[in-house]
mmCIF file of C-alpha atoms and ligand atoms in Angstrom:
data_model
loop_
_atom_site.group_PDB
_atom_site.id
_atom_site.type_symbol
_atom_site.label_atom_id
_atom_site.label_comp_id
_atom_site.label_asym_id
_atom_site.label_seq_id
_atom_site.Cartn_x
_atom_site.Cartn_y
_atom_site.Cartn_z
ATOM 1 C CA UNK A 16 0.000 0.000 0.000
ATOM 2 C CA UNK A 17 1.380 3.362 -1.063
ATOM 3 C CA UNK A 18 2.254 5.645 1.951
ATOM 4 C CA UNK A 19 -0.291 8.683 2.865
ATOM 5 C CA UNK A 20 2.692 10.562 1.747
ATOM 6 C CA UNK A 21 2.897 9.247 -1.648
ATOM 7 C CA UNK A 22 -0.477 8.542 -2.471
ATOM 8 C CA UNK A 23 -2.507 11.352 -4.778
ATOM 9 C CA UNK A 24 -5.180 12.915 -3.013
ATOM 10 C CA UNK A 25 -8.644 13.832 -4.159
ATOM 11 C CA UNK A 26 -10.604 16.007 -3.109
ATOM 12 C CA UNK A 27 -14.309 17.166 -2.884
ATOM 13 C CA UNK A 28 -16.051 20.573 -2.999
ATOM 14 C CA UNK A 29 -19.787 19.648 -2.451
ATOM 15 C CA UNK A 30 -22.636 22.843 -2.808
ATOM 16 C CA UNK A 31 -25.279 23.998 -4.403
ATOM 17 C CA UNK A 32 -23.821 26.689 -6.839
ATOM 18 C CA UNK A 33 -26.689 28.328 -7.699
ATOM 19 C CA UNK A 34 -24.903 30.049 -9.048
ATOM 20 C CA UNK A 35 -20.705 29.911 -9.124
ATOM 21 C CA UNK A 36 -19.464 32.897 -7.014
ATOM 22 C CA UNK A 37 -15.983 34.651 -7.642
ATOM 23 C CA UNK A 38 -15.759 33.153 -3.652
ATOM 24 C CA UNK A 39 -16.498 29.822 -4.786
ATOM 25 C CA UNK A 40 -13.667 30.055 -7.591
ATOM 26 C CA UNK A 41 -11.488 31.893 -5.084
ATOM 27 C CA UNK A 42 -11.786 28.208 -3.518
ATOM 28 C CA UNK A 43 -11.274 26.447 -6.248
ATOM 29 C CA UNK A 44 -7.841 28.240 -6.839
ATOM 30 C CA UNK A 45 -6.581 27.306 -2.895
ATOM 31 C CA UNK A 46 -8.041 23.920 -2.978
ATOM 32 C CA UNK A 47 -6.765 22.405 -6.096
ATOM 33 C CA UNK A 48 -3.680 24.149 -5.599
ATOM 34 C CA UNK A 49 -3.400 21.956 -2.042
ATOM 35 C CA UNK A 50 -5.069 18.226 -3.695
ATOM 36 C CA UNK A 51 -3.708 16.346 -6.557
ATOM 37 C CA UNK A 52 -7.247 16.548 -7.842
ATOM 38 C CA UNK A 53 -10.546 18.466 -7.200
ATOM 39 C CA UNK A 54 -13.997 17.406 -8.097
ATOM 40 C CA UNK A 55 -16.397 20.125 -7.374
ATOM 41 C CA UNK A 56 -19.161 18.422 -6.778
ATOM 42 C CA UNK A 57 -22.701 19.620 -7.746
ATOM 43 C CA UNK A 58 -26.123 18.689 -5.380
ATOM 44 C CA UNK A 59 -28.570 17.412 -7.508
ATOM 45 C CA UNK A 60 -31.660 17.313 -4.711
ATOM 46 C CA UNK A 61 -32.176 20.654 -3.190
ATOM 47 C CA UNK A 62 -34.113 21.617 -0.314
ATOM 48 C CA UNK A 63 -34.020 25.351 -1.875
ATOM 49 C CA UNK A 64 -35.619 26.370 -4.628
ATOM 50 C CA UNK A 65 -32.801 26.941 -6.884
ATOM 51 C CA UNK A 66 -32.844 29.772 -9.474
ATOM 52 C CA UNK A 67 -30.737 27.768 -11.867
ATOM 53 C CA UNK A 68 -31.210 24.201 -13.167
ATOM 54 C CA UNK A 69 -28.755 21.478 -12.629
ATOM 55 C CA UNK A 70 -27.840 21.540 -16.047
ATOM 56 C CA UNK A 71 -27.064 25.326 -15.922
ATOM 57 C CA UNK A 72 -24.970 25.341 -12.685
ATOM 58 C CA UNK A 73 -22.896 22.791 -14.448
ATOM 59 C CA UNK A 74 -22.104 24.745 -17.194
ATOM 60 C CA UNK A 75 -21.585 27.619 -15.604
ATOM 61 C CA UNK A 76 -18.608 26.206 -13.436
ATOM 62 C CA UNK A 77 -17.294 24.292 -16.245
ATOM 63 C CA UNK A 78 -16.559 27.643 -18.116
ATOM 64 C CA UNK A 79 -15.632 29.120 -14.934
ATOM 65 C CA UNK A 80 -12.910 26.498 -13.796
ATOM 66 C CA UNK A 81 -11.676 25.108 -17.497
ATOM 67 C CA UNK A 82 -8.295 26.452 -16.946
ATOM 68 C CA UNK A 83 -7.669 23.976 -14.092
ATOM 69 C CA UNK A 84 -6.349 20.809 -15.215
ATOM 70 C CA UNK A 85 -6.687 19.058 -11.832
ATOM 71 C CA UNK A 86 -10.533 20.636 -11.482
ATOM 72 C CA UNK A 87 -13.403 18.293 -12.623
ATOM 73 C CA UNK A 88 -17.167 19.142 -12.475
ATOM 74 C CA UNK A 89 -19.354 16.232 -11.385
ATOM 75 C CA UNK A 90 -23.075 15.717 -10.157
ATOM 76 C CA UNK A 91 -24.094 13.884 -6.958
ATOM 77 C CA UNK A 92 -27.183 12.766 -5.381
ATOM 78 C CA UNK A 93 -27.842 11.392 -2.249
ATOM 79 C CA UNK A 94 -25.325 10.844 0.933
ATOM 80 C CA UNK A 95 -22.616 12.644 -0.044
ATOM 81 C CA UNK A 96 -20.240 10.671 1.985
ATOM 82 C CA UNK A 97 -21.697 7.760 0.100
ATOM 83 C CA UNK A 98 -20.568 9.596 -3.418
ATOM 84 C CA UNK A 99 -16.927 10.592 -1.995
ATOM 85 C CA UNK A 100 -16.030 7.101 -0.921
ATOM 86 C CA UNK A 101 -17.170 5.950 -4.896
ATOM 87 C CA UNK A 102 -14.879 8.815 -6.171
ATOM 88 C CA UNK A 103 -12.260 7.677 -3.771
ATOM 89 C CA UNK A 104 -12.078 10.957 -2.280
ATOM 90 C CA UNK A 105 -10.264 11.301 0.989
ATOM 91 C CA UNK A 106 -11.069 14.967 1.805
ATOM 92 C CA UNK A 107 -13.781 17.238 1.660
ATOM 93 C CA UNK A 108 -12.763 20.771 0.993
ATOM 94 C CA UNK A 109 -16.162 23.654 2.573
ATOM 95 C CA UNK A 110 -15.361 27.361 2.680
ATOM 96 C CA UNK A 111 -15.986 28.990 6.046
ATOM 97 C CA UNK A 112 -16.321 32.867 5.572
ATOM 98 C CA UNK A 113 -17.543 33.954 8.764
ATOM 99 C CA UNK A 114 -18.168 32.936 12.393
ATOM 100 C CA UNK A 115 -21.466 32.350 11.719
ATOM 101 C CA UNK A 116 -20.581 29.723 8.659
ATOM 102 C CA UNK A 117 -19.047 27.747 11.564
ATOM 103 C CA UNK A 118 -21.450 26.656 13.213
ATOM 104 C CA UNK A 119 -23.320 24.133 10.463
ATOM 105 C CA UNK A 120 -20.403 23.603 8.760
ATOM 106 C CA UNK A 121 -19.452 22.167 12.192
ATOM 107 C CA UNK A 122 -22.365 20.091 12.314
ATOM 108 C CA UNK A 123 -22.125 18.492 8.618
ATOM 109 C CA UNK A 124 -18.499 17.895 9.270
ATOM 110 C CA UNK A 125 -19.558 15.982 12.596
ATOM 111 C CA UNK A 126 -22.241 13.869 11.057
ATOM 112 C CA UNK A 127 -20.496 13.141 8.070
ATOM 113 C CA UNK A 128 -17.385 12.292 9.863
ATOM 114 C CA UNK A 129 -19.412 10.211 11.950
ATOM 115 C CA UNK A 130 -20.747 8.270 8.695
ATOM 116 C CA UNK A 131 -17.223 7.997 7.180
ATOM 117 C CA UNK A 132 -14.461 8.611 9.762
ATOM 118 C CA UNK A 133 -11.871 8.103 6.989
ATOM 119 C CA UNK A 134 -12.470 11.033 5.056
ATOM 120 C CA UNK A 135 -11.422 14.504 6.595
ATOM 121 C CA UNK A 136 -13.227 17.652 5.982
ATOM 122 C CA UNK A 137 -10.931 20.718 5.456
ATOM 123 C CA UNK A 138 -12.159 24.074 6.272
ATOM 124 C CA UNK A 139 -10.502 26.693 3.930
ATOM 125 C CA UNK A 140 -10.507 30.737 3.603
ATOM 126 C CA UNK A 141 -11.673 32.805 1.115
ATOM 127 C CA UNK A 142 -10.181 36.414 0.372
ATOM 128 C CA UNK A 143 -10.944 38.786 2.753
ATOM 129 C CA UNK A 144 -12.880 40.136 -0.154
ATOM 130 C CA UNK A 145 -15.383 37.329 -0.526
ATOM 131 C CA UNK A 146 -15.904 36.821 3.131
ATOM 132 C CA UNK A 147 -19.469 38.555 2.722
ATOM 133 C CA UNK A 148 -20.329 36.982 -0.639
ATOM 134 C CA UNK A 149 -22.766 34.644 -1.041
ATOM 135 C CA UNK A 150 -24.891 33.338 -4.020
ATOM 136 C CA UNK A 151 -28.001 34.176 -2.167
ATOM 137 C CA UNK A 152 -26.978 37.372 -2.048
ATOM 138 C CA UNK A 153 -25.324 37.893 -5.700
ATOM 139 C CA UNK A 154 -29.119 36.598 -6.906
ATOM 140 C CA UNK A 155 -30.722 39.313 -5.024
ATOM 141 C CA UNK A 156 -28.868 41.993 -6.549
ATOM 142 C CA UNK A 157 -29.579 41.054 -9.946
ATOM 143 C CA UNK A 158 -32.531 40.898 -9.376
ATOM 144 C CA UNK A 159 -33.154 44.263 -7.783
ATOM 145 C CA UNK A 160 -30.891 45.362 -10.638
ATOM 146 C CA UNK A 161 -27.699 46.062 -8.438
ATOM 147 C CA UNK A 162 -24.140 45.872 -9.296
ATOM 148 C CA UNK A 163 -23.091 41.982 -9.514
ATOM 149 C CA UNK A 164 -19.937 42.911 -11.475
ATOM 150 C CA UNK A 165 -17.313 42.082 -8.800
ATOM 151 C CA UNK A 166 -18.563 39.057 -7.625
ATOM 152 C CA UNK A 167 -19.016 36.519 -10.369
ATOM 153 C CA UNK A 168 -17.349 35.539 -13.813
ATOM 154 C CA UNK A 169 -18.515 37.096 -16.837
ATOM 155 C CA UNK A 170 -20.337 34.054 -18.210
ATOM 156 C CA UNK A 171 -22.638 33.747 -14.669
ATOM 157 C CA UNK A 172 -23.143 37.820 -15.222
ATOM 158 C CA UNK A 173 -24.871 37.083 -18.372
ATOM 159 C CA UNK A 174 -26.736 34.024 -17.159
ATOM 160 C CA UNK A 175 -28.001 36.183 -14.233
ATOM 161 C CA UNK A 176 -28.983 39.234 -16.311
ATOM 162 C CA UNK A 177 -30.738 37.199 -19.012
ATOM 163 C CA UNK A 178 -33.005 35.507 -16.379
ATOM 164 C CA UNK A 179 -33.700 39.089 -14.609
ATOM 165 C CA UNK A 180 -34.251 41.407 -17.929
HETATM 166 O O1 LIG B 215 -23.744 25.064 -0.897
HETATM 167 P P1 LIG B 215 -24.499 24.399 0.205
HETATM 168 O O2 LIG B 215 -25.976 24.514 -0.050
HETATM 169 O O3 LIG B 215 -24.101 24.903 1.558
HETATM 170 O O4 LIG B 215 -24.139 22.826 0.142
HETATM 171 C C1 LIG B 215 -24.648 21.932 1.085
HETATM 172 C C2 LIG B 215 -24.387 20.479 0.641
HETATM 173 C C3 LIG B 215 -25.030 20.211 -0.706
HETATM 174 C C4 LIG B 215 -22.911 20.251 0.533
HETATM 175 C C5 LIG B 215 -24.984 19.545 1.756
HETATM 176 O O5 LIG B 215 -26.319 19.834 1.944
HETATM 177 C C6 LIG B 215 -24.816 18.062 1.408
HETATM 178 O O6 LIG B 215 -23.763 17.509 1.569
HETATM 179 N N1 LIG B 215 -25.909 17.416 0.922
HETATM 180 C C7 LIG B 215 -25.901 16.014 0.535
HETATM 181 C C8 LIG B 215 -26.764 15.160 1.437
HETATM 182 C C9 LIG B 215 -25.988 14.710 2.648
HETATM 183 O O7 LIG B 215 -24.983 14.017 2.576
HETATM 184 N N2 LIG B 215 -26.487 15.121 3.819
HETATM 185 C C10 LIG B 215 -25.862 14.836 5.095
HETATM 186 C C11 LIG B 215 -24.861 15.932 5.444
HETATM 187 S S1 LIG B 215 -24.406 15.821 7.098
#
């Protein structure tokens, strides 16, 4: 058996990207920069309501991320501890922006180590200035007509302003 040292690791970013963020690519960067390989993992069964269909999301973060080599953009339903030990995963990457972030992210981590004690969850960083962005509120704006300029990629701009014209 190859040593932990040796051995490639991948990892997981699991959310609902409804839609890709410049925080959630800010992520990206760090993460896949750390693991041998990402897969940023979409959730196909949402509790929200989202604004964008699964299809959509997808596309939007392939565009987004297709200058990564070690970044792949996948689908999962279901546990997701059940899809990360199928994609052999051995860490799940969430982004923690604020105190209050902690707090369920602490929770999932919990219960999901608790399902899969193999596989850590790593809590990363964004920039300082992403630590108030969120896709809920990036949706809002566009759709009050504020500026969303400076906090997603072009291609999720358009996306957002055809669906709020
Ligand atoms: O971007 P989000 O909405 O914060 O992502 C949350 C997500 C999709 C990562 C989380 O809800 C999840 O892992 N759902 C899959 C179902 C599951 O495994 N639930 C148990 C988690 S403890």
């Amino acid at each position: 058996m190859d040593s932990v040292a040796s051995r490639p690791v991948t990892a997981i970013y699991p959310g609902s990207f409804d839609p890709v963020t410049n925080g959630h690519l800010d992520l990206i960067t760090r993460a896949s920069n750390i693991f041998d390989k990402l897969v940023v993992a979409v959730a196909h069964n949402l509790e929200k309501d989202p604004l964008f269909s699964e299809k959509e999301r997808v596309e939007m973060l392939e565009t987004a991320t297709f200058k990564w080599v070690n970044v792949e953009i996948d689908v999962f339903d279901g546990l997701l501890m059940d899809y990360a030990r199928a994609k052999k995963a051995g860490v799940i990457v969430r982004g923690i922006r604020a105190v209050s972030d902690y707090e369920y992210e602490l929770q999932m981590a919990m219960m999901n180590r608790k399902i899969e004690p193999d596989i850590e969850t790593v809590f990363m960083l964004p920039a300082e200035q992403y630590s108030y962005l969120s896709s809920r509120l990036v949706k809002e704006l566009a759709r009050l007509g504020g500026p969303i300029r400076d906090f997603v990629p072009a291609n999720v701009q358009e996306r957002l302003s055809a669906k709020f014209k």
